[in-house]
Amino acid sequence: MKNKYSIFSLIKNAFSYHENWQRAWRDPEPKKEYDAIIIGGGGHGLATAFYLAKKHNMTNIAVVEKGWIGGGNTGRNTTIIRSNYLWDASAGLYDHALKIWEGLSQELNYNVMFSQRGVMNLAHNLQDVRDLKRRTHANRLNGIDAVWLNTEEVKKFCPIINTSPDIRYPVLGGTLQRRAGTARHDAVAWGYARGADAMGVDIIQNCEVKGIKRNGDSVEGIETTKGFIKTKKIGVVAAGHSSVIANMVDLKLPLESKPLQALVSEPVKPIIDTVVMSNAVHAYVSQSDKGELVIGAGTDAYVSYTQRGSHDVVEGTLKAILELYPIFSRMKMLRQWGGIVDICPDASPIISKTHIKGLYFNCGWGTGGFKATPGSGDLFAHTIANDEPHKLNADFNINRFVSGDLVDEHGAAAVAH
Amino acid sequence: MFLINCPYCGERDQSEFSAGGEAHIVRPKQPTELSDDQWAEFLFMRKNIKGVQLERWNHAHGCRKWFNMVRDTSNDKIHAVYKMGEKPPLK
């Protein structure tokens, strides 16, 4: 039984110098067999396990992670959460996630530091204005809050933006989703891990999957660095390494894996209290609670699993940042890193069964998966438990690449693919 | 970021080049005969290999010629560069 986190437990533990806190999750050895195994211990994978246990009573399950939980893209993203996507299918998917975010800290009894500080998307040319206004209308028809701001309103909402008409790409306006914001990315992984563990889910770290054993058209288990584990259901949530797992069963996915970079500055006093994104010049920025500017750069345009990324990509992003925010001109950047993102041709994810019985994939989140973490886990758990998709992820099946029924979200994806 | 030895221009910075994805995916000779599955395979499905992969590259800000490359995607090391129409060098 897990002790509940509260103000009282904080005070109680203060008396013993915080040396007696209960372990947040166990470190079990794998059992011989599970009812289901999730490959990948990031936010999406842990959320999947959590909802499998909580909503579908599947507690004899495991999450296997080759490194440590939350050490991949969960700990490498820029923590932005929003649901202002264009198409109905995406709006349903991402707003489902946003609604779970709104109560997530209470649901998990873990402070994920969800902060609805708003996300503003800027328009820099006439086509941007048309596209973003169209998206605002589409959002509102789907019940998602969205407003159009003109240049003065943009300046009022975020005064440090340079709205001079003389810059190379002047700010012609922007959209604002007030319910959007940020969360503490590590806390999401840790909160779901603690919650899943409390219901009996085994979280097995430092356990890399080496192969998938099949019997005809169905799966029998996984070969790992900790031995063979038997199971009838495998949910793959391996982000940038999804194709690596798929290649183990000769399954081809419509994915390309590329490094996506982010960087943070030295910490400064509060200067920007929202998230501002600009697709056209490719710059987005927010400020962490520690005071660092969190800046998202672009992807490299070639397949790579190096978790580094190219210098010219960062340079391009910082040029745009400096033109939009001249006040940052003397800021020093402290850290830069890359994460490997798996990008689908239509910039939408895959949450789907495959033609192999018992093998499910949740992948293709590309450059924007963090925001969807709770919804993705919930819907993927439903798909695995019932062997059929929930109506909210039915459109995100693998077969859309055969039928041609794509969910083209290139416009709403923050990072140009 | 790395250097690429363009078979026509010699060694240049990677930022001069654009990647064209997996190489040797042949455009179907009879597009009208293709099933939806075969179209999907040609258009979208990729091996996306972590390791040594054959790729097409274009010297976009140079000679603008296309060529092929043998590159390890796990460390960005380039093993060989060869011209369009040539067979990949044996590993």
GROMACS .gro file of N, CA and C in nm, chain B residues 11-60:
model
  150
  428GLU      N    1   3.450   1.718  -5.042
  428GLU     CA    2   3.399   1.726  -4.906
  428GLU      C    3   3.335   1.862  -4.876
  429ARG      N    4   3.212   1.859  -4.833
  429ARG     CA    5   3.140   1.982  -4.798
  429ARG      C    6   3.061   1.960  -4.669
  430ASP      N    7   3.017   2.073  -4.612
  430ASP     CA    8   2.938   2.068  -4.489
  430ASP      C    9   2.800   2.006  -4.516
  431GLN      N   10   2.754   1.926  -4.421
  431GLN     CA   11   2.624   1.858  -4.436
  431GLN      C   12   2.508   1.956  -4.459
  432SER      N   13   2.520   2.078  -4.407
  432SER     CA   14   2.408   2.173  -4.421
  432SER      C   15   2.389   2.215  -4.567
  433GLU      N   16   2.485   2.186  -4.655
  433GLU     CA   17   2.466   2.215  -4.798
  433GLU      C   18   2.378   2.110  -4.865
  434PHE      N   19   2.355   1.999  -4.797
  434PHE     CA   20   2.287   1.885  -4.860
  434PHE      C   21   2.146   1.868  -4.806
  435SER      N   22   2.060   1.805  -4.884
  435SER     CA   23   1.932   1.765  -4.828
  435SER      C   24   1.916   1.614  -4.846
  436ALA      N   25   1.855   1.553  -4.746
  436ALA     CA   26   1.840   1.408  -4.746
  436ALA      C   27   1.715   1.368  -4.823
  437GLY      N   28   1.725   1.262  -4.900
  437GLY     CA   29   1.611   1.216  -4.979
  437GLY      C   30   1.556   1.083  -4.932
  438GLY      N   31   1.596   1.041  -4.813
  438GLY     CA   32   1.538   0.919  -4.756
  438GLY      C   33   1.601   0.791  -4.810
  439GLU      N   34   1.533   0.681  -4.776
  439GLU     CA   35   1.584   0.547  -4.810
  439GLU      C   36   1.606   0.533  -4.961
  440ALA      N   37   1.720   0.472  -4.998
  440ALA     CA   38   1.754   0.459  -5.140
  440ALA      C   39   1.700   0.328  -5.198
  441HIS      N   40   1.703   0.319  -5.328
  441HIS     CA   41   1.667   0.198  -5.403
  441HIS      C   42   1.522   0.155  -5.385
  442ILE      N   43   1.434   0.252  -5.360
  442ILE     CA   44   1.291   0.222  -5.365
  442ILE      C   45   1.249   0.257  -5.507
  443VAL      N   46   1.223   0.155  -5.587
  443VAL     CA   47   1.200   0.178  -5.730
  443VAL      C   48   1.056   0.220  -5.754
  444ARG      N   49   1.041   0.326  -5.833
  444ARG     CA   50   0.906   0.370  -5.867
  444ARG      C   51   0.838   0.263  -5.953
  445PRO      N   52   0.714   0.227  -5.921
  445PRO     CA   53   0.648   0.118  -5.993
  445PRO      C   54   0.639   0.148  -6.143
  446LYS      N   55   0.667   0.047  -6.223
  446LYS     CA   56   0.664   0.066  -6.369
  446LYS      C   57   0.521   0.079  -6.421
  447GLN      N   58   0.428   0.008  -6.356
  447GLN     CA   59   0.287   0.013  -6.399
  447GLN      C   60   0.200   0.063  -6.285
  448PRO      N   61   0.199   0.194  -6.260
  448PRO     CA   62   0.125   0.246  -6.144
  448PRO      C   63  -0.022   0.207  -6.144
  449THR      N   64  -0.082   0.194  -6.263
  449THR     CA   65  -0.226   0.163  -6.268
  449THR      C   66  -0.256   0.021  -6.221
  450GLU      N   67  -0.155  -0.065  -6.223
  450GLU     CA   68  -0.176  -0.205  -6.184
  450GLU      C   69  -0.166  -0.226  -6.033
  451LEU      N   70  -0.120  -0.122  -5.962
  451LEU     CA   71  -0.088  -0.140  -5.820
  451LEU      C   72  -0.211  -0.148  -5.730
  452SER      N   73  -0.204  -0.234  -5.630
  452SER     CA   74  -0.311  -0.238  -5.528
  452SER      C   75  -0.283  -0.128  -5.425
  453ASP      N   76  -0.382  -0.100  -5.340
  453ASP     CA   77  -0.364   0.002  -5.236
  453ASP      C   78  -0.248  -0.035  -5.143
  454ASP      N   79  -0.237  -0.165  -5.113
  454ASP     CA   80  -0.128  -0.210  -5.026
  454ASP      C   81   0.008  -0.181  -5.088
  455GLN      N   82   0.020  -0.206  -5.219
  455GLN     CA   83   0.148  -0.182  -5.285
  455GLN      C   84   0.179  -0.033  -5.292
  456TRP      N   85   0.074   0.049  -5.312
  456TRP     CA   86   0.096   0.195  -5.310
  456TRP      C   87   0.146   0.241  -5.174
  457ALA      N   88   0.081   0.190  -5.069
  457ALA     CA   89   0.120   0.229  -4.933
  457ALA      C   90   0.265   0.190  -4.908
  458GLU      N   91   0.301   0.071  -4.952
  458GLU     CA   92   0.438   0.021  -4.935
  458GLU      C   93   0.537   0.116  -5.006
  459PHE      N   94   0.504   0.154  -5.129
  459PHE     CA   95   0.594   0.241  -5.206
  459PHE      C   96   0.600   0.383  -5.147
  460LEU      N   97   0.484   0.437  -5.113
  460LEU     CA   98   0.480   0.578  -5.070
  460LEU      C   99   0.527   0.599  -4.927
  461PHE      N  100   0.483   0.512  -4.836
  461PHE     CA  101   0.496   0.545  -4.694
  461PHE      C  102   0.587   0.453  -4.612
  462MET      N  103   0.586   0.323  -4.643
  462MET     CA  104   0.652   0.229  -4.551
  462MET      C  105   0.805   0.235  -4.569
  463ARG      N  106   0.875   0.248  -4.455
  463ARG     CA  107   1.020   0.262  -4.459
  463ARG      C  108   1.084   0.168  -4.357
  464LYS      N  109   1.207   0.125  -4.387
  464LYS     CA  110   1.277   0.040  -4.291
  464LYS      C  111   1.324   0.122  -4.172
  465ASN      N  112   1.362   0.248  -4.195
  465ASN     CA  113   1.400   0.338  -4.086
  465ASN      C  114   1.503   0.273  -3.994
  466ILE      N  115   1.609   0.224  -4.055
  466ILE     CA  116   1.705   0.138  -3.984
  466ILE      C  117   1.789   0.215  -3.884
  467LYS      N  118   1.808   0.154  -3.766
  467LYS     CA  119   1.910   0.204  -3.673
  467LYS      C  120   2.035   0.122  -3.701
  468GLY      N  121   2.130   0.182  -3.770
  468GLY     CA  122   2.248   0.110  -3.814
  468GLY      C  123   2.282   0.152  -3.956
  469VAL      N  124   2.343   0.062  -4.031
  469VAL     CA  125   2.387   0.098  -4.166
  469VAL      C  126   2.267   0.100  -4.262
  470GLN      N  127   2.249   0.213  -4.325
  470GLN     CA  128   2.135   0.232  -4.413
  470GLN      C  129   2.180   0.292  -4.546
  471LEU      N  130   2.115   0.254  -4.655
  471LEU     CA  131   2.142   0.313  -4.787
  471LEU      C  132   2.045   0.429  -4.808
  472GLU      N  133   2.101   0.545  -4.845
  472GLU     CA  134   2.017   0.666  -4.855
  472GLU      C  135   2.045   0.743  -4.982
  473ARG      N  136   1.947   0.824  -5.022
  473ARG     CA  137   1.968   0.920  -5.131
  473ARG      C  138   1.996   1.056  -5.069
  474TRP      N  139   2.090   1.129  -5.128
  474TRP     CA  140   2.116   1.265  -5.084
  474TRP      C  141   2.127   1.355  -5.205
  475ASN      N  142   2.101   1.483  -5.185
  475ASN     CA  143   2.109   1.582  -5.292
  475ASN      C  144   2.197   1.697  -5.247
  476HIS      N  145   2.293   1.735  -5.331
  476HIS     CA  146   2.378   1.848  -5.296
  476HIS      C  147   2.303   1.977  -5.332
  477ALA      N  148   2.202   2.009  -5.252
  477ALA     CA  149   2.103   2.112  -5.286
  477ALA      C  150   2.166   2.251  -5.300
   0.00000   0.00000   0.00000
